[in-house]
PDB file of C-alpha atoms in Angstrom:
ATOM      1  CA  UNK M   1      -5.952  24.417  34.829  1.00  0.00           C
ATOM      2  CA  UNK M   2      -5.840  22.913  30.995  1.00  0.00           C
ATOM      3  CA  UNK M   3      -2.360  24.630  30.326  1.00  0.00           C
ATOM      4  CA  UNK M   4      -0.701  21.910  33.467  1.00  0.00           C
ATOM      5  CA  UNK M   5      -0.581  19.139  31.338  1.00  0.00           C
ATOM      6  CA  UNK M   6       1.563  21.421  29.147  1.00  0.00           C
ATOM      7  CA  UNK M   7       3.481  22.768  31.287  1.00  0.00           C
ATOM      8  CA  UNK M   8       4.371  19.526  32.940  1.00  0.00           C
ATOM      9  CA  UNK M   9       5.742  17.834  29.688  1.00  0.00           C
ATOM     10  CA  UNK M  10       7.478  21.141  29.168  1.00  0.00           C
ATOM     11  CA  UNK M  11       9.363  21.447  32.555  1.00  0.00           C
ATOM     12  CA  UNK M  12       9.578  18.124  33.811  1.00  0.00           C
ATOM     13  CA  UNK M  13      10.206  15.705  31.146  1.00  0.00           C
ATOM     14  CA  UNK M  14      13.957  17.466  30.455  1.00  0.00           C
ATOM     15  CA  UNK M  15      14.847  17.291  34.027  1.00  0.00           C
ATOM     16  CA  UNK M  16      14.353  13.880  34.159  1.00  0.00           C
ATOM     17  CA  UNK M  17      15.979  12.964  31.232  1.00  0.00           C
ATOM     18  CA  UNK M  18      18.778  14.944  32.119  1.00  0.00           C
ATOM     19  CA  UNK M  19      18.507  13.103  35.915  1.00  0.00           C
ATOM     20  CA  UNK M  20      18.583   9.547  33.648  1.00  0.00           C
ATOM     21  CA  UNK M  21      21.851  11.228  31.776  1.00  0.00           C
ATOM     22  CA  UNK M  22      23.381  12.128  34.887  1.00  0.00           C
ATOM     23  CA  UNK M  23      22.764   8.966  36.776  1.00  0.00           C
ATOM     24  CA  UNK M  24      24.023   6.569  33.910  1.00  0.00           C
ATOM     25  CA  UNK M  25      27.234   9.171  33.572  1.00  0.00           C
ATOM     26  CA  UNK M  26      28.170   8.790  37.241  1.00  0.00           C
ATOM     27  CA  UNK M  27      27.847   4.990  37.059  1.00  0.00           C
ATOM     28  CA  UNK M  28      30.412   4.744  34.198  1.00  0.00           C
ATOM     29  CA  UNK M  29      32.857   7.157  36.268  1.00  0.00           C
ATOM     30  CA  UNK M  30      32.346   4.943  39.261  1.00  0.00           C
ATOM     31  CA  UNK M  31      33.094   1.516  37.194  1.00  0.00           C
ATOM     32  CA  UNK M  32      36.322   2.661  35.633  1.00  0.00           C
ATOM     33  CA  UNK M  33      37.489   3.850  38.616  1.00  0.00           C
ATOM     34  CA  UNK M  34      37.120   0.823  40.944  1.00  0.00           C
ATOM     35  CA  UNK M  35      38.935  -1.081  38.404  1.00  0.00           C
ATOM     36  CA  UNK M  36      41.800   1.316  38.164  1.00  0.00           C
ATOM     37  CA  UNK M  37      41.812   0.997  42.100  1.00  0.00           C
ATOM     38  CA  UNK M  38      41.815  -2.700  41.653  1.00  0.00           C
ATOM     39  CA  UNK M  39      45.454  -2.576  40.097  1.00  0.00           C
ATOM     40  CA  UNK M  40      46.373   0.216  42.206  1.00  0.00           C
ATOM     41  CA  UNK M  41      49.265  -1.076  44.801  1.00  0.00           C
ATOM     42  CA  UNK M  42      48.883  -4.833  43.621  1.00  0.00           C
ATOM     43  CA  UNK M  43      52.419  -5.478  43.953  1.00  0.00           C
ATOM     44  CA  UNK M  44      52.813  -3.662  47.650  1.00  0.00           C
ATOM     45  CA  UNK M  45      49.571  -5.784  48.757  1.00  0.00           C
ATOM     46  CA  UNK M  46      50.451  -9.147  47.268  1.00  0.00           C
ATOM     47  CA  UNK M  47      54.043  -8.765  49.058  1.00  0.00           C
ATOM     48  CA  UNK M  48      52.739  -7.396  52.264  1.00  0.00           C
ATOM     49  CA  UNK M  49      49.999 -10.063  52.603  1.00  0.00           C
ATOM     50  CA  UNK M  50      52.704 -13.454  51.578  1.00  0.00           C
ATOM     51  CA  UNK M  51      54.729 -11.813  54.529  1.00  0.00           C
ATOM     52  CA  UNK M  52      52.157 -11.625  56.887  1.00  0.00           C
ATOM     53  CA  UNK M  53      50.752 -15.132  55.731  1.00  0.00           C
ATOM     54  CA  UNK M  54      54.297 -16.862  55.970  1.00  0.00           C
ATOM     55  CA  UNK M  55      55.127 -15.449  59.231  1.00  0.00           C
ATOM     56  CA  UNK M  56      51.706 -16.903  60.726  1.00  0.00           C
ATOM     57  CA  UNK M  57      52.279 -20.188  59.261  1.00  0.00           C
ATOM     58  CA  UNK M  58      55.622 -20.054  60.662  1.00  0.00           C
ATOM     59  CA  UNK M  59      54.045 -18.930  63.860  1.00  0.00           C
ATOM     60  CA  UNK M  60      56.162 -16.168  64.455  1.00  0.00           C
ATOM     61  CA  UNK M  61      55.382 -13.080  66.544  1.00  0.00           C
ATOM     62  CA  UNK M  62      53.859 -10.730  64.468  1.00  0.00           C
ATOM     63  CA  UNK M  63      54.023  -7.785  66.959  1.00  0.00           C
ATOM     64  CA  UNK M  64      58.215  -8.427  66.905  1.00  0.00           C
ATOM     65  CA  UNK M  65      59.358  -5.397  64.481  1.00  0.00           C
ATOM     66  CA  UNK M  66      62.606  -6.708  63.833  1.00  0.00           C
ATOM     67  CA  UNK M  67      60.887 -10.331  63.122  1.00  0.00           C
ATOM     68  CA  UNK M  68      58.844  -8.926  60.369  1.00  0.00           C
ATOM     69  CA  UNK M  69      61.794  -6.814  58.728  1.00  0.00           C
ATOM     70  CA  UNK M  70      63.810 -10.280  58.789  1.00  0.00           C
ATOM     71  CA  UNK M  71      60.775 -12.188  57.229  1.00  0.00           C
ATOM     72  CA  UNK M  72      60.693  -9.443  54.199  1.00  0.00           C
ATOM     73  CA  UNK M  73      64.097  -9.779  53.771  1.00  0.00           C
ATOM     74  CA  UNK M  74      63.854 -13.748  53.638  1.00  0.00           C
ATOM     75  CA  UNK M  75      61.086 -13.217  51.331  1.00  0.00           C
ATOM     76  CA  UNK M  76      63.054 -10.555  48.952  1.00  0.00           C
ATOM     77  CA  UNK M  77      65.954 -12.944  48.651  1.00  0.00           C
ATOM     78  CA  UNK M  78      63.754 -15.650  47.774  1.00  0.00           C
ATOM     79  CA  UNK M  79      61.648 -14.411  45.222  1.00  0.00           C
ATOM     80  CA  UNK M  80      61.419 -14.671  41.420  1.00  0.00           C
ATOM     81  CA  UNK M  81      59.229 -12.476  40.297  1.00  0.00           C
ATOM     82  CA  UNK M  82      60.680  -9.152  38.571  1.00  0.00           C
ATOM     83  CA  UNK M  83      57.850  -6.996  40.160  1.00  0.00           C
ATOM     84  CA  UNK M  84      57.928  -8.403  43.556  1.00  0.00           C
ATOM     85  CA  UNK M  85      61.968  -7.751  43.133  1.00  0.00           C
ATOM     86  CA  UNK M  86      61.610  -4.445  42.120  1.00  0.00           C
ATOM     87  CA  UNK M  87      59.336  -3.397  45.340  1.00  0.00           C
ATOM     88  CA  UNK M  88      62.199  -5.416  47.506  1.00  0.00           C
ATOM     89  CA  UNK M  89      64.373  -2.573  46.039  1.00  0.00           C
ATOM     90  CA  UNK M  90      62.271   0.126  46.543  1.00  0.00           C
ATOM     91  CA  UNK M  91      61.679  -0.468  50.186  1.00  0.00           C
ATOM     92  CA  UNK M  92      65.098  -1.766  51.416  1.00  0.00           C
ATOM     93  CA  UNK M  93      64.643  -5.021  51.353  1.00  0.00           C
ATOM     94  CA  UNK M  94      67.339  -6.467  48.860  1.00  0.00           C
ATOM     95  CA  UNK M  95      71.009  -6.024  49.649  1.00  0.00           C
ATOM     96  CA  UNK M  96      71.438  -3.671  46.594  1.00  0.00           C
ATOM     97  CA  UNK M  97      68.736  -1.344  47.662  1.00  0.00           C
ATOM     98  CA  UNK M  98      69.652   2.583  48.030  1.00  0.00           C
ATOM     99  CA  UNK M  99      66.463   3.334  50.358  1.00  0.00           C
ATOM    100  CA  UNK M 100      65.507   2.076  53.641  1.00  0.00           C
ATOM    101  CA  UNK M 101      61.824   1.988  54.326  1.00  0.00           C
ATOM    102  CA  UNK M 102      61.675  -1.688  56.100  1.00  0.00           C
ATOM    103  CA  UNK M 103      60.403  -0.123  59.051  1.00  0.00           C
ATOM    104  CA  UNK M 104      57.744   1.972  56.952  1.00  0.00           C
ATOM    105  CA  UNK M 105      56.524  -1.145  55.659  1.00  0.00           C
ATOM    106  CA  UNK M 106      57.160  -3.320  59.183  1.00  0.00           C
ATOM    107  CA  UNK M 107      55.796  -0.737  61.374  1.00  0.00           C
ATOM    108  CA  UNK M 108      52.091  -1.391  60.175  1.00  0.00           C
ATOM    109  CA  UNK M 109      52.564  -4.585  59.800  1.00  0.00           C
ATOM    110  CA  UNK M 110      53.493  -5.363  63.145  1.00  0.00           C
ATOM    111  CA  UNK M 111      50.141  -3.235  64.303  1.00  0.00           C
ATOM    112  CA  UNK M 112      47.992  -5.808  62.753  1.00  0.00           C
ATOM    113  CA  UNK M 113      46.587  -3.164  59.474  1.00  0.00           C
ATOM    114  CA  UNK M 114      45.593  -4.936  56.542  1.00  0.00           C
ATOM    115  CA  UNK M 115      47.596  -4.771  53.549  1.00  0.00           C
ATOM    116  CA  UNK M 116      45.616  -1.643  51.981  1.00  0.00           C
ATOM    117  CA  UNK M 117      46.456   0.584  54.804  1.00  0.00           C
ATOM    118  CA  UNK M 118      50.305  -0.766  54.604  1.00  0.00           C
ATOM    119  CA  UNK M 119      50.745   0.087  51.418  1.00  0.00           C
ATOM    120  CA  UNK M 120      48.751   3.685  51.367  1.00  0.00           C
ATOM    121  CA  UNK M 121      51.562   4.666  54.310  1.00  0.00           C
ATOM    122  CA  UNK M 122      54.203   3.645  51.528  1.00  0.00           C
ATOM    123  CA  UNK M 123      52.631   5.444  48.461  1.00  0.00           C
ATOM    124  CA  UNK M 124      52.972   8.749  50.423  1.00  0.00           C
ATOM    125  CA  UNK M 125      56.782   8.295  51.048  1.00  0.00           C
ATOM    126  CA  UNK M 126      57.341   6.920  47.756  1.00  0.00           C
ATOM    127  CA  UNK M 127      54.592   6.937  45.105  1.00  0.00           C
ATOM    128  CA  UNK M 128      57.067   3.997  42.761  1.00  0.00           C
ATOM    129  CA  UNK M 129      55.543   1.601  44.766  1.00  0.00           C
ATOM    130  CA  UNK M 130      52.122   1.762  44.033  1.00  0.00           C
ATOM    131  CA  UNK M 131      52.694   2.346  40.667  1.00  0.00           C
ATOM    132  CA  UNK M 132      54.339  -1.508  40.160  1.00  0.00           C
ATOM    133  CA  UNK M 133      51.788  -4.125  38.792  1.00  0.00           C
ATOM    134  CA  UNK M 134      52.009  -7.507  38.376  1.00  0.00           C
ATOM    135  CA  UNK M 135      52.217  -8.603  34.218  1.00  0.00           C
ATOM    136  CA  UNK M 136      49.477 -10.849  33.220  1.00  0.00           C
ATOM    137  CA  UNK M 137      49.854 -14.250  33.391  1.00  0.00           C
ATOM    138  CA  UNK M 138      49.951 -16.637  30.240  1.00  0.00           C
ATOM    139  CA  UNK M 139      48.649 -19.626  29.906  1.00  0.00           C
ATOM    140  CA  UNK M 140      50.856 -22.004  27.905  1.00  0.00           C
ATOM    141  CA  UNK M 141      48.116 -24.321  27.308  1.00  0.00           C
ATOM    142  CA  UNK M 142      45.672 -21.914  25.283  1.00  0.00           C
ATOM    143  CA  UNK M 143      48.547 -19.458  24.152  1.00  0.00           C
ATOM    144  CA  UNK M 144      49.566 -20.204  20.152  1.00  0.00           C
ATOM    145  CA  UNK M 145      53.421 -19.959  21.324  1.00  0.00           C
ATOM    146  CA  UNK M 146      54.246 -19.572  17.017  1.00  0.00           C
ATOM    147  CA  UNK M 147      52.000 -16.045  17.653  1.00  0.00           C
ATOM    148  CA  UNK M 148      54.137 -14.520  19.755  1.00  0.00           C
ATOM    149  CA  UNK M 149      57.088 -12.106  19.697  1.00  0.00           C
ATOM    150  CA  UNK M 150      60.467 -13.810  20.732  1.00  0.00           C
ATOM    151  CA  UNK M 151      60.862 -10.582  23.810  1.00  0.00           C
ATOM    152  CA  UNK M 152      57.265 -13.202  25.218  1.00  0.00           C
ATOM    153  CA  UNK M 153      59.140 -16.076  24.729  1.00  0.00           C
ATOM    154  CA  UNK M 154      62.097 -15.018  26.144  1.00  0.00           C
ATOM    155  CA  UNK M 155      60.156 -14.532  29.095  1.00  0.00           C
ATOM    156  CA  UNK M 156      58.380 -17.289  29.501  1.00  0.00           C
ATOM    157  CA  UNK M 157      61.169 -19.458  29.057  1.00  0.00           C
ATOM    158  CA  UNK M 158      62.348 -16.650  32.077  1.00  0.00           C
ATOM    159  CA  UNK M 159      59.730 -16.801  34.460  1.00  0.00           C
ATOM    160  CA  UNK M 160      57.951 -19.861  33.922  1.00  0.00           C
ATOM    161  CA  UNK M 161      61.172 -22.455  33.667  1.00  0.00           C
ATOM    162  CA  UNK M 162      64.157 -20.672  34.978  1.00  0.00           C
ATOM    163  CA  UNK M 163      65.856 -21.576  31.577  1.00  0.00           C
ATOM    164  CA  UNK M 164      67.289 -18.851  29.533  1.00  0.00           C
ATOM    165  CA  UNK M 165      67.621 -20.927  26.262  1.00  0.00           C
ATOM    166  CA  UNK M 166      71.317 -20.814  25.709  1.00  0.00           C
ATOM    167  CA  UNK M 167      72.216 -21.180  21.593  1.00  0.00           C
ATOM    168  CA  UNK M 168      68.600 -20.564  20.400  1.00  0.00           C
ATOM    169  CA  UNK M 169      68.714 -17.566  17.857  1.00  0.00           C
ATOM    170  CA  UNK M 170      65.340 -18.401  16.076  1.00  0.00           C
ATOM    171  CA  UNK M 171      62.024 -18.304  17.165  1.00  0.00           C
ATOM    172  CA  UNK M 172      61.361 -21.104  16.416  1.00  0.00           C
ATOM    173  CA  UNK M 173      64.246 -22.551  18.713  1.00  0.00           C
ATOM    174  CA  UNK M 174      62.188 -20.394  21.517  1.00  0.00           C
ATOM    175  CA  UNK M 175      59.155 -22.319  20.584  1.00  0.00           C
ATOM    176  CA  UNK M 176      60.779 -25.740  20.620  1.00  0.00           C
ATOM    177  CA  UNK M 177      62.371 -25.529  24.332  1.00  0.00           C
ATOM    178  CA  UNK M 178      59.632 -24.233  25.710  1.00  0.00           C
ATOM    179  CA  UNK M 179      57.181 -27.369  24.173  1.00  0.00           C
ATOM    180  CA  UNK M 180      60.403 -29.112  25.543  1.00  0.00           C
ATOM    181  CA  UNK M 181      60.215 -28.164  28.764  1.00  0.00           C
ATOM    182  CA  UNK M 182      56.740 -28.503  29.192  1.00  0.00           C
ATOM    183  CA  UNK M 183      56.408 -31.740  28.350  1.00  0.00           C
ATOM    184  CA  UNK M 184      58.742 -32.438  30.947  1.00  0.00           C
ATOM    185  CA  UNK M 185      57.024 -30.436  33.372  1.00  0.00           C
ATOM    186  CA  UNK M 186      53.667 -32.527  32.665  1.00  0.00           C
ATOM    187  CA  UNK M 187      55.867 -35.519  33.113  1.00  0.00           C
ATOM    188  CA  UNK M 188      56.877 -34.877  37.059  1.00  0.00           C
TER     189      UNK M 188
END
């Protein structure tokens, strides 16, 4: 009867603190897993969900197999981006590929399943795909261009312009076409 006070700070109090540990533990597990899942298949879903978007704004049948394996290879020859590119290879849908998985990738989509399911069915016939991820984006009008390494430039002049900067061998000729360029850009 006098001891239970005692014997309930003795036995209880650690379990709790211990639940408190293990709650707070679990929590941090779960966080840096959804945002590892965030990134996971980025490329696959953006690419899956522009072809299902452009073929209902072109109104075309989206149950028509051979429709939607024509619509990723429209979109593969038309994009720009070295990731998206790179999953176009992987799946068969630019003319240099080595694999064919268009109808992997056109099956589900002409089932109506959303983007995630799409691009699950791909990760377990070729796990490459889920492993692409788009690079960050830069924004030229808070980046210090002088900051950064002339491989950044390079690219931005790349992917941002379509201009590859013929006779620059400096940075700072990097740094001057692409303040060029987007002053004209800000022009238009």
């Amino acid at each position: 009867p006098w001891c239970w006070p005692v014997l309930f700070e003795m036995t209880v109090m650690p379990i709790a603190k211990l639940v408190v540990v293990a709650v707070v533990l679990a929590c941090v597990v779960y966080s840096v897993s959804a945002k590892k899942n965030a990134k996971e298949c980025e490329v696959c879903k953006g690419v899956v969900n522009k072809v299902m978007k452009s073929m209902k704004s072109s109104k075309k049948d989206l149950t028509d197999r051979e429709a939607v394996e024509g619509e990723i290879r429209k979109f593969c020859k038309s994009t720009k981006k070295n990731k998206e590119q790179r999953f176009c290879y992987y799946v068969g849908g630019s003319e240099d590929s080595a694999t064919g998985l268009l109808r992997e990738v056109a099956g589900p989509i002409s089932r109506f399943l959303p983007a995630d399911a799409v691009c699950n069915k791909l990760k377990k016939k070729d796990s490459q795909i889920c492993e692409l991820e788009y690079d960050e984006e830069i924004d030229l009008t808070k980046v210090d261009l002088n900051k950064q390494r002339v491989k950044v430039l390079k690219k931005i002049l790349n992917e941002e312009f379509g201009d590859s900067c013929k006779g620059c061998l400096e940075k700072s000729d990097f740094v001057k076409r692409i303040k060029e360029l987007m002053g004209s850009k800000e022009e238009l």
